[in-house]
Amino acid sequence: MRGEALYLPLSPYASLLTDANMPLITLSNVYKTYRHGSLEVTALTDFSLEIAEGEFIVLAGPSGSGKTTVLNLVGGLDRPSAGAVTVGALEIASASAAVLADYRLRRVGFIFQSYNLIPVLTAAENAEFTLMLQGVPRPERRRRVTELFIELGIEGLEERRPGDLSGGQQQRVAIARALAAAPGVVLADEPTANLDSHTAEELLDLMRDLNRRRGVTFLFSSHDDRVIGRARRVVRLEDGRMVGDSTTNR
Amino acid sequence: MLTALAFRNLWRNRRRTLLTLSAMVVSAALLILALGVFSGMIDDMLATTTRLYHGHLVLAAPGYHAHRDLHAHLPEVTAELPALAGIEGRLGSTPRLRAFGLFSVATSSQPVEILGVDPVREPAVTTLHRQLVAGRYLQPGEQGVVIIGSALAKKLGASVGSEVVVVTQAADGSIGNDLLTVRGIFTTGDSRHDGRLAVTSLPWLQHLLVLDGRIHEVTIAIAEPMTAFTVADRLNTVLPAGIAARDWGDILPEMRDAIASFDVSRMIVVGILYFATGLGILNTCFMSVLERTREFGLLLATGMRPWGIRRLVLLETLFLALLGSTAGLLGGFLLTWYMQAIGIDLSGAITPITYAGGTILPRLRAVFEPANFLVPAAMLVAVALFAGFLPANRAARLDPVAALREE
Ligand SMILES: Nc1ncnc2c1ncn2[C@@H]1O[C@H](COP(=O)(O)OP(=O)(O)OP(=O)(O)O)[C@@H](O)[C@H]1O
Ligand SMILES: [Mg+2]
């Protein structure tokens, strides 16, 4: 099967790197403007950022500051208007739609704020979905998802529909889906925004833990200070510009 | 899993799906019923003329049919040709001799077609013996008796037991003239038969016409009338010179055209009805796709390809279509079955209608014809897939970023 190595749970993103010293993700002088007829909205202005593999980094900033835009660019959902976005050897701006789709399928895991799951699929089926798209056989999918559910503390909920799960449980299923394909990068857009602060902190600790144990790079956005406080590196955005990049020893 | 996903998506809005489905089922079932009844009329039309009088295939001298020429006769043994025994699904074959003349009772005279038949073999080909309203049918060996149409009897003032005077031209140029006793009176519903047909025994007519041992035609009935065309073609390659086989389509070209036009009308009826059904399906699909914009964004974000999304939506409409056409087939089968077994008698309300040489009987009766089921079912699936195509395309072309921004 094509890309067999991608399914290995450890350091799968190593193959993304052309040079061990290079950062995994690079955004350099990125501009992003959205057009609505004659109206132009500038979401990012001259935005540059480098992220090494294995980092746990949060994008902080008020609503409309461009956090989602950065995540969409890194995730290959969108292309920059100017500047360059590279992940490993992949140049997002010039990649074809098919290459980007394949990149999203195999290299990136997405977690959104809410409505992350397909309501008619069970928790396990949701988590298996990307593996299914990759053509991984069913028993293997089940095996991996069962392991992940145990690791994420949601074992026993496999057959539940998302509607029968709490917000925190739903986000854990979303994490399971993001991790199931063993991607190099997990992108989470305000994953805790709809959770109470206790559940939010638990979820964040879980992600931090996964980041440490699996070496997966986590890039997420938040405007909740308690969440931001748990990240080692915080990149602050305002009006599409970077206004701060700080790393604490945590 | 994609199949399961498509199937479950169908039931997300249970009421909407069921409403669309019931529209599909009702239209398909009623369509099947209507086509079955339509086929029943065609069947009646064909049967009233072929099984009452013409038969499905006729062997005659090549020029006989055009002018009903008294002198274009064949030996009676033509009815015994070995080629006839080999006809697939043959119900019977019978020799006939035909004359045109006058019947008179007292002072009234009427023009008649006198058909000389074999009373034993004729009932295997035509059903005239079952249409008697008075008296009885010809007996084997019985001479000098006749059965006549009810309208003819009325015009002549004749009843069972009446004697009629026959005048016709014989083959030797003399005037053939004799007495016949009315043994039975028939009513077919077809005015041309009821008003001028008289059936007598073959030897009696041969004698009257001075045509002993001669006949004009051999009339054949088969189980599958629609195969008559190929049977006739095959017969014509093996028949001796001077004998030609004609099928009912040659004998009744208007009937052949009427039946051929049924195939066209069927498609038109199906098309019109399904246009409306298709719009309903289109509406359902569009609504279900628009409601799920964000979800499609999510699927695109996880790496699903646009064609995967197109396939998902089309799979949903396919399931809808398969469910609809299966239930429609079942419903149509039950309705057709009911209308075949029971039917509706309209003889109190309308009189028989003569059309394209046949008679549409005053009844609603359905017949089973595979095309009447296959065409509506297959077209429903086609229409549904066609209606699903636009929404599927729309879903596949979504911009994931914009789709994900939707709440
Ligand atoms: N698809 C789009 N079309 C038009 N404008 C857009 C689009 N996406 C983002 N924008 C605009 O770009 C700017 C940055 O948006 P973005 O979603 O990146 O901000 P954000 O930091 O994620 O905000 P929030 O906290 O509300 O999610 C905003 O002004 C937004 O309205
Ligand atoms: Mg956002």
XYZ file of C-alpha atoms and ligand atoms in Angstrom:
689
model
C 0.000 0.000 0.000
C 1.109 3.498 -0.801
C 2.729 5.352 2.097
C 2.711 2.431 4.510
C 5.200 4.232 6.732
C 2.657 6.993 7.325
C 0.626 4.740 9.561
C 3.443 4.190 12.036
C 2.455 5.888 15.250
C 5.880 7.327 15.991
C 7.446 10.298 14.302
C 5.520 9.919 11.061
C 6.170 13.517 10.123
C 9.932 12.884 9.944
C 9.478 12.169 6.284
C 8.080 15.662 5.823
C 11.428 17.163 6.625
C 14.078 17.593 4.032
C 16.643 18.762 6.532
C 16.637 18.018 10.251
C 17.556 21.613 11.101
C 14.776 23.174 9.153
C 11.588 24.201 10.925
C 8.619 21.953 10.175
C 6.252 24.821 9.384
C 7.280 28.146 7.882
C 5.082 31.118 7.081
C 7.064 33.947 5.547
C 5.634 37.380 4.754
C 2.187 35.948 4.293
C -0.669 38.144 3.158
C -4.212 36.899 2.943
C -7.098 38.923 1.597
C -10.650 37.738 1.100
C -12.770 39.217 -1.611
C -16.491 39.737 -1.455
C -17.336 41.387 -4.727
C -15.742 44.808 -4.511
C -15.121 44.476 -0.780
C -11.692 43.306 0.289
C -10.981 42.004 3.790
C -7.372 41.650 4.828
C -7.080 38.715 7.233
C -3.270 38.528 7.450
C -0.646 41.205 6.823
C 3.040 40.390 6.425
C 2.779 37.453 8.789
C 5.857 35.315 9.411
C 6.216 32.357 11.745
C 8.440 29.308 12.104
C 7.386 26.231 14.022
C 9.721 23.343 14.821
C 8.523 19.779 14.923
C 7.103 18.695 18.241
C 6.130 22.192 19.357
C 2.989 22.958 21.352
C 2.054 26.422 20.248
C -1.002 28.613 20.684
C -2.225 31.437 18.476
C -3.842 34.021 20.729
C -5.815 37.040 19.719
C -9.215 38.655 19.656
C -11.987 37.650 17.314
C -11.164 38.494 13.718
C -7.440 38.753 14.327
C -6.598 36.028 11.785
C -6.095 32.888 13.904
C -8.350 30.664 11.833
C -6.760 32.010 8.681
C -3.297 30.911 9.853
C -4.599 27.452 10.722
C -6.357 27.122 7.357
C -3.156 28.054 5.532
C -0.996 25.635 7.499
C -3.665 22.943 7.050
C -3.738 23.358 3.288
C -7.384 24.402 3.243
C -6.503 27.744 1.751
C -3.640 29.349 -0.149
C -1.884 32.608 0.761
C -2.542 35.724 -1.347
C 1.171 36.540 -1.126
C 4.165 35.096 0.693
C 4.961 31.455 1.283
C 3.634 28.723 3.536
C 5.676 25.551 3.651
C 5.179 22.441 5.704
C 8.169 20.146 5.393
C 8.839 20.016 1.689
C 5.305 21.003 0.719
C 4.766 24.473 -0.699
C 1.111 25.194 0.009
C 0.728 28.108 -2.429
C 1.727 26.131 -5.483
C 0.371 22.697 -4.574
C -2.539 21.346 -6.584
C -5.937 20.771 -4.994
C -5.378 17.026 -5.147
C -2.002 17.288 -3.412
C -3.514 19.508 -0.729
C -6.375 17.051 -0.177
C -3.898 14.229 0.187
C -1.790 16.342 2.523
C -4.822 17.033 4.720
C -5.758 13.372 4.684
C -2.362 11.978 5.635
C -0.354 14.701 7.373
C -2.784 16.943 9.228
C -5.413 16.386 11.871
C -8.095 19.047 12.290
C -10.021 19.811 15.453
C -12.636 22.563 15.361
C -14.478 24.462 17.995
C -17.727 22.571 17.629
C -19.747 20.404 15.269
C -16.605 18.419 14.709
C -18.352 15.116 14.302
C -20.762 13.643 11.795
C -23.963 13.238 13.813
C -25.155 10.063 12.070
C -21.898 8.183 12.640
C -20.977 6.572 15.942
C -18.024 7.886 17.954
C -15.820 5.065 16.682
C -16.910 5.574 13.082
C -16.144 9.280 13.351
C -12.686 8.515 14.676
C -12.122 5.952 11.924
C -13.222 8.259 9.156
C -9.843 9.479 7.914
C -8.449 5.949 8.131
C -11.389 4.818 6.006
C -10.582 7.505 3.444
C -6.996 6.252 3.450
C -8.188 2.755 2.669
C -7.059 1.164 5.925
C -8.951 -2.134 6.379
C -11.739 -2.207 8.940
C -10.183 -4.512 11.587
C -7.022 -2.402 11.606
C -9.100 0.779 11.902
C -11.033 -0.639 14.815
C -7.894 -1.788 16.558
C -6.275 1.623 16.346
C -9.389 3.511 17.350
C -9.960 1.231 20.338
C -6.411 1.924 21.496
C -6.870 5.652 21.031
C -10.164 5.667 22.917
C -8.422 4.033 25.859
C -5.576 6.512 25.673
C -8.038 9.424 25.547
C -10.175 8.038 28.383
C -13.308 7.561 26.311
C -13.317 3.769 26.093
C -16.808 2.306 26.160
C -18.277 5.214 24.201
C -17.432 3.747 20.809
C -20.985 3.011 19.764
C -22.520 6.263 21.007
C -23.723 8.898 18.589
C -22.174 12.389 19.051
C -25.517 13.714 20.240
C -25.312 11.371 23.227
C -21.867 12.610 24.270
C -20.886 15.585 26.421
C -18.947 18.462 24.868
C -15.691 17.246 26.381
C -16.287 13.690 25.189
C -17.074 14.972 21.693
C -13.800 16.896 21.591
C -11.934 13.787 22.694
C -13.510 11.851 19.836
C -12.410 14.681 17.535
C -8.878 14.355 18.901
C -9.050 10.618 18.317
C -10.026 11.261 14.700
C -7.247 13.828 14.279
C -4.670 11.419 15.706
C -5.961 8.184 14.182
C -4.142 8.721 10.916
C -0.961 9.487 12.865
C -0.419 12.902 11.301
C 2.631 15.062 11.892
C 0.595 18.130 12.742
C -2.605 18.639 14.683
C -4.402 21.932 14.068
C -7.034 22.867 16.618
C -9.200 25.950 16.134
C -10.445 27.071 19.550
C -10.974 23.469 20.629
C -12.065 24.444 24.131
C -14.271 27.432 23.363
C -17.481 25.539 23.968
C -16.334 23.769 27.122
C -16.522 24.759 30.777
C -13.162 25.760 32.191
C -12.572 22.529 34.092
C -13.214 20.378 30.997
C -11.191 22.809 28.898
C -8.169 22.453 31.183
C -8.478 18.671 31.196
C -8.624 18.601 27.426
C -5.633 20.894 27.139
C -3.606 18.721 29.519
C -4.554 15.737 27.404
C -3.330 17.427 24.238
C -0.151 18.551 25.946
C 0.382 14.967 27.076
C -0.139 13.606 23.563
C 2.249 16.222 22.242
C 4.942 15.039 24.666
C 4.413 11.326 24.246
C 3.835 11.181 20.513
C 5.962 14.103 19.440
C 3.080 15.427 17.337
C 3.235 19.157 16.623
C 0.186 20.961 18.047
C -0.859 24.327 16.717
C -4.039 25.679 18.186
C -5.875 28.941 18.573
C -7.606 30.383 21.604
C -8.683 33.613 23.146
C -9.110 32.104 26.584
C -6.272 33.257 28.859
C -6.371 30.146 31.050
C -5.863 27.994 27.976
C -3.189 30.282 26.596
C -1.388 30.076 29.886
C -0.838 26.371 29.512
C 1.118 26.621 26.268
C 4.878 26.896 26.111
C 4.887 29.198 23.159
C 2.279 31.878 22.559
C 1.985 33.810 19.296
C -0.214 36.883 19.593
C -2.176 38.291 16.676
C -4.043 41.511 16.221
C -5.669 42.685 13.018
C -3.829 40.081 10.992
C -0.378 41.038 12.277
C 1.848 39.274 14.736
C 2.165 41.386 17.870
C 4.042 38.947 20.093
C 5.867 35.623 20.157
C 6.881 34.436 23.597
C 8.199 31.157 24.911
C 8.052 30.289 28.609
C 9.745 27.422 30.351
C 6.897 25.121 31.102
C -18.808 3.084 5.830
C -19.605 5.560 3.069
C -22.614 3.436 2.181
C -23.758 3.383 5.797
C -23.180 7.127 6.030
C -25.255 7.768 2.904
C -28.043 5.537 4.149
C -28.154 7.146 7.576
C -28.023 10.622 6.071
C -31.218 9.745 4.270
C -33.001 9.452 7.594
C -31.700 12.643 9.190
C -34.890 14.372 8.240
C -37.177 11.409 8.436
C -40.368 13.268 7.635
C -38.942 14.973 4.564
C -37.486 11.726 3.241
C -40.719 9.853 3.843
C -42.740 12.555 2.111
C -40.468 12.536 -0.920
C -40.438 8.770 -0.885
C -44.215 8.546 -0.768
C -44.479 10.932 -3.705
C -42.102 8.669 -5.611
C -43.911 5.492 -4.612
C -47.357 6.830 -5.413
C -46.328 8.192 -8.781
C -44.476 5.012 -9.734
C -47.281 2.709 -8.560
C -50.022 4.688 -10.265
C -47.937 4.925 -13.382
C -47.463 1.173 -13.432
C -51.189 0.704 -12.926
C -52.085 3.204 -15.641
C -49.698 1.575 -18.097
C -51.098 -1.841 -17.178
C -54.639 -0.645 -17.869
C -53.454 1.027 -21.046
C -51.853 -2.256 -22.097
C -55.102 -3.981 -21.165
C -56.956 -1.737 -23.624
C -54.400 -2.432 -26.327
C -54.690 -6.104 -25.517
C -58.478 -5.931 -25.825
C -58.174 -3.952 -29.012
C -55.866 -6.510 -30.545
C -57.753 -9.495 -29.176
C -61.180 -8.263 -30.280
C -60.038 -8.164 -33.840
C -57.500 -10.980 -34.036
C -59.138 -13.510 -31.755
C -62.611 -12.670 -32.925
C -62.016 -12.829 -36.631
C -58.617 -12.165 -38.217
C -56.293 -14.506 -36.344
C -52.635 -13.583 -35.844
C -51.309 -15.013 -39.093
C -52.993 -15.728 -42.386
C -51.760 -17.877 -45.250
C -53.290 -16.957 -48.600
C -52.467 -16.501 -52.264
C -50.296 -13.363 -52.509
C -52.986 -11.215 -54.137
C -55.918 -12.410 -52.043
C -55.814 -9.902 -49.213
C -55.915 -6.764 -51.360
C -59.087 -7.558 -53.339
C -60.572 -10.590 -51.606
C -60.553 -12.106 -55.076
C -62.849 -15.104 -55.229
C -60.532 -16.788 -57.699
C -57.345 -16.505 -55.632
C -57.932 -19.816 -53.882
C -55.666 -22.528 -52.523
C -56.073 -26.268 -52.078
C -57.696 -27.213 -48.786
C -54.616 -29.307 -47.854
C -52.719 -26.028 -47.349
C -54.091 -26.188 -43.808
C -52.117 -29.403 -43.335
C -48.703 -28.006 -44.342
C -45.981 -29.412 -42.067
C -44.494 -25.918 -41.635
C -47.592 -24.892 -39.682
C -47.154 -27.613 -37.094
C -43.742 -26.164 -36.221
C -44.990 -22.673 -35.304
C -44.009 -21.896 -31.758
C -46.925 -21.335 -29.405
C -49.497 -22.244 -32.069
C -52.987 -22.324 -30.606
C -54.658 -23.537 -33.758
C -54.923 -23.180 -37.539
C -58.071 -23.370 -39.564
C -59.073 -23.302 -43.259
C -61.572 -20.695 -44.456
C -63.448 -19.840 -47.613
C -65.041 -16.415 -48.061
C -67.845 -15.082 -50.211
C -69.743 -11.814 -50.463
C -73.449 -11.779 -51.261
C -76.931 -10.908 -50.154
C -79.117 -12.374 -47.411
C -82.849 -11.916 -47.702
C -85.680 -12.591 -45.312
C -89.153 -11.764 -46.631
C -88.777 -8.329 -48.201
C -85.556 -7.174 -46.563
C -82.110 -7.827 -48.012
C -78.683 -7.136 -46.530
C -75.141 -7.417 -47.924
C -73.148 -10.069 -46.070
C -69.714 -11.593 -45.783
C -70.153 -15.360 -45.684
C -67.327 -17.238 -44.043
C -67.104 -20.994 -44.500
C -65.326 -22.566 -41.566
C -64.491 -25.905 -40.027
C -66.584 -25.948 -36.816
C -64.029 -28.162 -35.062
C -60.882 -26.221 -35.912
C -62.215 -22.672 -36.005
C -62.849 -22.396 -32.207
C -59.130 -22.987 -31.568
C -58.362 -19.829 -33.570
C -61.245 -17.423 -32.985
C -63.664 -16.947 -30.129
C -66.835 -16.255 -32.091
C -68.417 -19.417 -30.674
C -68.274 -17.786 -27.239
C -70.045 -14.617 -28.345
C -73.405 -16.241 -29.024
C -76.403 -14.473 -27.548
C -79.010 -16.843 -28.961
C -79.072 -20.355 -30.383
C -75.893 -22.400 -30.710
C -72.688 -22.699 -32.734
C -72.246 -24.838 -35.882
C -71.999 -28.567 -35.272
C -69.484 -30.751 -37.135
C -71.017 -32.125 -40.285
C -74.002 -29.820 -40.112
C -74.940 -28.327 -43.506
C -77.267 -25.509 -44.520
C -77.123 -23.655 -41.234
C -75.587 -20.285 -40.401
C -74.798 -18.109 -37.425
C -75.130 -14.364 -37.961
C -74.357 -11.111 -36.174
C -77.040 -9.615 -33.971
C -77.253 -6.333 -35.905
C -77.631 -8.254 -39.148
C -80.366 -10.394 -37.577
C -82.161 -7.280 -36.453
C -81.944 -5.639 -39.876
C -83.232 -8.803 -41.532
C -85.823 -9.387 -38.888
C -84.375 -12.874 -38.464
C -84.140 -14.954 -35.300
C -82.927 -18.456 -34.451
C -84.758 -20.890 -36.722
C -85.446 -18.283 -39.456
C -84.698 -19.226 -43.025
C -82.667 -16.822 -45.135
C -82.125 -16.796 -48.867
C -78.501 -16.531 -49.974
C -77.447 -15.079 -53.295
C -73.820 -14.857 -54.355
C -71.585 -15.261 -57.352
C -70.027 -18.693 -57.814
C -66.515 -19.325 -59.145
C -67.788 -20.663 -62.455
C -69.654 -17.396 -63.150
C -73.080 -18.781 -62.238
C -75.284 -17.369 -59.525
C -75.086 -19.427 -56.361
C -78.328 -19.393 -54.507
C -79.675 -21.468 -51.633
C -81.469 -21.461 -48.282
C -79.812 -21.280 -44.849
C -81.335 -21.755 -41.424
C -80.191 -19.409 -38.659
C -78.747 -21.566 -35.844
C -77.238 -18.884 -33.698
C -76.778 -15.161 -33.277
C -73.596 -13.525 -31.955
C -72.692 -10.105 -30.617
C -69.039 -9.078 -30.687
C -69.260 -5.381 -29.930
C -67.666 -4.685 -33.305
C -70.346 -3.241 -35.586
C -68.660 -4.450 -38.775
C -68.928 -8.048 -37.657
C -72.276 -7.775 -35.927
C -73.851 -6.068 -38.940
C -72.618 -8.186 -41.858
C -70.819 -11.378 -40.870
C -72.357 -14.813 -41.392
C -70.535 -18.039 -40.576
C -71.429 -21.334 -42.165
C -69.775 -24.684 -42.741
C -66.874 -24.910 -45.170
C -68.173 -27.799 -47.360
C -71.533 -26.114 -47.752
C -69.943 -22.884 -48.959
C -67.473 -24.771 -51.197
C -70.404 -26.422 -52.832
C -72.331 -23.147 -53.245
C -69.335 -21.423 -54.813
C -68.389 -24.415 -56.938
C -65.027 -24.507 -55.203
C -64.923 -28.027 -53.818
C -61.646 -28.769 -51.999
C -60.577 -25.124 -52.235
C -60.101 -22.470 -49.564
C -59.070 -18.806 -49.510
C -56.938 -18.773 -46.420
C -55.550 -20.615 -43.456
C -55.937 -18.585 -40.286
C -53.578 -19.183 -37.371
C -53.666 -18.088 -33.747
C -50.546 -18.047 -31.571
C -49.990 -17.575 -27.852
C -47.727 -14.504 -28.185
C -49.285 -12.114 -30.723
C -46.204 -9.868 -30.629
C -44.076 -12.645 -32.140
C -46.348 -12.869 -35.211
C -43.971 -10.660 -37.248
C -41.014 -12.989 -36.862
C -43.165 -16.089 -37.313
C -44.496 -14.710 -40.601
C -40.988 -13.921 -41.816
C -39.841 -17.404 -40.986
C -42.876 -19.027 -42.645
C -42.343 -17.060 -45.835
C -38.924 -18.622 -46.286
C -40.336 -22.169 -46.194
C -43.810 -21.847 -47.751
C -44.327 -23.149 -51.313
C -44.606 -20.589 -54.090
C -48.070 -19.106 -54.449
C -48.706 -19.005 -50.717
C -47.781 -16.021 -48.569
C -47.958 -15.583 -44.805
C -49.159 -12.251 -43.444
C -49.149 -11.239 -39.828
C -51.840 -9.214 -38.121
C -49.743 -6.068 -38.571
C -49.959 -6.478 -42.358
C -53.651 -7.203 -42.194
C -54.376 -4.360 -39.766
C -51.721 -1.668 -40.324
C -53.671 0.899 -38.262
C -53.551 -1.510 -35.330
C -49.817 -1.967 -35.714
C -49.330 1.813 -35.733
C -51.610 2.268 -32.729
C -49.600 -0.275 -30.753
C -46.279 1.180 -31.865
C -47.460 4.601 -30.766
C -48.182 3.139 -27.345
C -44.466 2.745 -26.768
C -44.037 6.435 -27.500
C -47.025 7.485 -25.400
C -45.687 5.402 -22.531
C -42.438 7.361 -22.543
C -44.336 10.660 -22.748
C -46.620 9.785 -19.850
C -43.655 8.577 -17.787
C -41.737 11.726 -18.688
C -44.483 14.148 -17.694
C -45.272 12.462 -14.410
C -41.640 12.042 -13.458
C -40.773 15.618 -14.256
C -42.843 16.632 -11.254
C -41.448 13.825 -9.120
C -37.933 14.811 -10.176
C -38.502 18.370 -8.983
C -39.580 17.001 -5.607
C -36.436 14.921 -5.344
C -34.314 17.860 -6.441
C -35.847 19.991 -3.723
C -35.213 17.374 -1.046
C -31.621 16.835 -2.118
C -30.887 20.529 -2.300
C -32.307 21.167 1.136
C -30.392 18.314 2.680
C -27.166 19.482 1.041
C -27.625 23.125 2.047
C -28.288 22.125 5.638
C -25.015 20.243 5.757
C -22.685 22.865 4.323
C -20.526 22.921 7.431
C -20.375 19.158 7.519
C -19.135 19.012 3.945
C -16.505 21.584 4.938
C -15.453 19.224 7.700
C -15.271 16.283 5.301
C -13.172 18.352 2.888
C -10.897 19.419 5.752
C -10.278 15.810 6.738
C -9.096 15.137 3.212
C -12.168 13.821 1.483
C -11.995 14.552 -2.236
C -14.738 16.497 -4.004
C -15.646 13.374 -5.978
C -16.024 11.534 -2.690
C -18.576 14.103 -1.609
C -20.313 13.961 -4.968
C -20.454 10.199 -4.626
C -21.855 10.456 -1.108
C -24.720 12.718 -2.181
C -25.443 10.654 -5.285
C -25.410 7.524 -3.157
C -28.042 9.122 -0.943
C -30.281 9.859 -3.931
C -29.602 6.393 -5.288
C -30.806 4.848 -2.041
C -33.848 7.073 -2.117
C -34.507 6.043 -5.712
C -34.016 2.336 -5.053
C -36.321 2.460 -2.054
C -38.875 4.454 -4.020
C -38.799 2.261 -7.084
C -38.858 -0.977 -5.083
C -41.878 0.155 -3.124
C -43.374 1.608 -6.302
C -42.896 -1.697 -8.112
C -44.534 -3.532 -5.256
C -47.438 -1.097 -5.115
C -47.765 -1.144 -8.885
C -47.704 -4.928 -8.873
C -50.497 -5.117 -6.308
C -52.634 -2.540 -8.114
C -52.066 -4.213 -11.479
C -52.809 -7.585 -9.979
C -56.051 -6.269 -8.513
C -57.066 -4.689 -11.808
C -56.208 -7.858 -13.653
C -58.072 -10.162 -11.307
C -61.070 -7.955 -10.584
C -61.043 -5.023 -12.997
C -63.799 -2.461 -13.298
C -66.805 -3.047 -15.518
C -67.864 0.125 -17.313
C -70.455 -1.393 -19.618
C -73.189 0.469 -17.749
C -71.457 3.778 -18.365
C -69.904 3.636 -21.830
C -70.309 1.641 -25.029
C -67.469 -0.164 -26.808
C -65.253 2.103 -28.893
C -63.962 0.919 -32.231
C -60.479 2.189 -32.889
C -57.747 1.232 -35.344
C -59.760 -1.760 -36.497
C -60.171 -3.129 -32.980
C -62.600 -2.567 -30.171
C -61.810 -1.017 -26.830
C -64.105 -2.845 -24.470
C -66.030 -0.938 -21.800
C -63.947 -2.190 -18.925
C -60.784 -1.334 -17.050
C -58.623 -4.383 -16.938
C -54.861 -4.420 -16.508
C -52.422 -6.860 -18.047
C -48.878 -7.621 -16.933
C -46.295 -6.458 -19.391
C -42.663 -6.369 -18.203
C -41.946 -3.015 -19.869
C -44.760 -1.398 -17.886
C -42.791 -2.189 -14.736
C -39.243 -1.819 -15.990
C -39.691 1.544 -17.679
C -41.234 3.369 -14.670
C -38.795 1.776 -12.213
C -35.678 2.424 -14.252
C -36.800 5.929 -15.170
C -37.433 6.733 -11.512
C -33.859 5.778 -10.664
C -32.586 7.769 -13.628
C -34.671 10.807 -12.714
C -33.528 10.646 -9.085
C -29.862 10.421 -10.031
C -30.338 13.262 -12.453
C -32.048 15.334 -9.755
C -29.297 14.429 -7.292
C -26.590 15.537 -9.669
C -26.998 19.287 -9.187
C -26.970 19.195 -5.370
C -24.097 16.693 -5.445
C -22.109 19.022 -7.621
C -22.857 21.944 -5.411
C -21.675 20.051 -2.350
C -18.527 18.904 -4.142
C -17.635 22.415 -5.249
C -17.894 23.986 -1.818
C -14.951 26.031 -0.668
C -13.940 24.317 2.579
C -12.909 27.591 4.267
C -16.225 29.270 3.538
C -18.164 26.089 4.389
C -16.448 25.806 7.754
C -17.266 29.418 8.603
C -20.946 28.617 8.291
C -22.684 27.907 11.551
N -13.801 33.198 3.897
C -13.746 34.484 4.294
N -14.372 35.405 3.557
C -14.324 36.693 3.926
N -13.725 37.148 5.000
C -13.096 36.268 5.789
C -13.072 34.896 5.471
N -12.378 34.245 6.424
C -11.988 35.173 7.277
N -12.415 36.394 6.898
C -12.130 37.651 7.588
O -10.752 37.673 7.875
C -10.527 38.169 9.159
C -9.783 37.180 10.007
O -10.658 36.065 10.211
P -10.269 34.795 11.077
O -11.419 33.881 10.990
O -8.943 34.301 10.665
O -10.155 35.386 12.543
P -10.119 34.604 13.920
O -8.983 35.166 14.664
O -10.154 33.161 13.692
O -11.464 35.077 14.583
P -12.434 34.278 15.570
O -11.830 34.333 16.913
O -13.700 35.034 15.449
O -12.559 32.900 15.017
C -11.880 38.537 9.744
O -12.095 39.911 9.531
C -12.838 37.731 8.922
O -14.070 38.393 8.805
Mg -11.496 31.684 14.097
